[in-house]
Amino acid sequence: QVQLVESGGGLVQPGGSLRLSCAASGIIFSINAINVMGWYRQAPGKERELVAELTGSGSTMYTDSVKGRFTISRDNAKNTVYLQMNSLKSDDTAVYYCNAHKRSQLGRRYLEVWGQGTLVTVSS
């Protein structure tokens, strides 16, 4: 049973920092597929968007709006993925979701699991 448990959200002032954690259990990696962990967010009135992702090989990707401010990383010993968020802005306010999935060589997603979401509010 695959499960993602998120923590770290809360209220922070503009310019502040937060670190989100995603503890994963039951994740099975395959050499025949690309294993992906990611962070998504959904702000009020907007569609869900990909914030950052990290593959099993260590490659990362960030949406333009968070480049230079957010960092996705993992601790394999703790089976945990992190999202370090610095220089937070009001526009970063959203529910943040942890995601895990496998990606085929054709780019199709399968065996996808989502965390419950954690609310990040950036306000003075």
Coordinates of C-alpha atoms in Angstrom, one line a residue, residues 6-8 13 17 20 33 35 37 42-43 45 49 57-58 63 69-70 73 75-76 78 91 96 111 113:
E6 CA 2.6 15.6 4.1
S7 CA 3.5 18.1 6.7
G8 CA 5.0 21.6 7.2
Q13 CA 4.9 36.3 6.3
S17 CA 10.5 30.3 4.6
L20 CA 7.3 20.9 3.4
A33 CA 10.2 3.1 -15.7
N35 CA 10.1 7.1 -10.9
M37 CA 8.1 12.6 -7.0
Q42 CA -3.6 24.8 -6.3
A43 CA -4.5 28.4 -5.4
G45 CA -9.6 30.2 -8.4
E49 CA 0.0 23.4 -11.3
S57 CA 17.9 9.5 -11.2
G58 CA 18.1 12.9 -9.5
T63 CA 8.1 26.0 -12.7
R69 CA 13.4 30.2 -4.4
F70 CA 12.2 26.6 -4.1
S73 CA 15.2 17.2 -2.4
D75 CA 16.4 11.8 2.0
N76 CA 16.5 8.2 0.9
K78 CA 14.0 8.6 5.7
D91 CA 1.1 34.4 -4.8
Y96 CA 0.4 22.0 -1.8
L111 CA 0.5 4.0 -10.4
V113 CA -0.6 8.5 -5.6

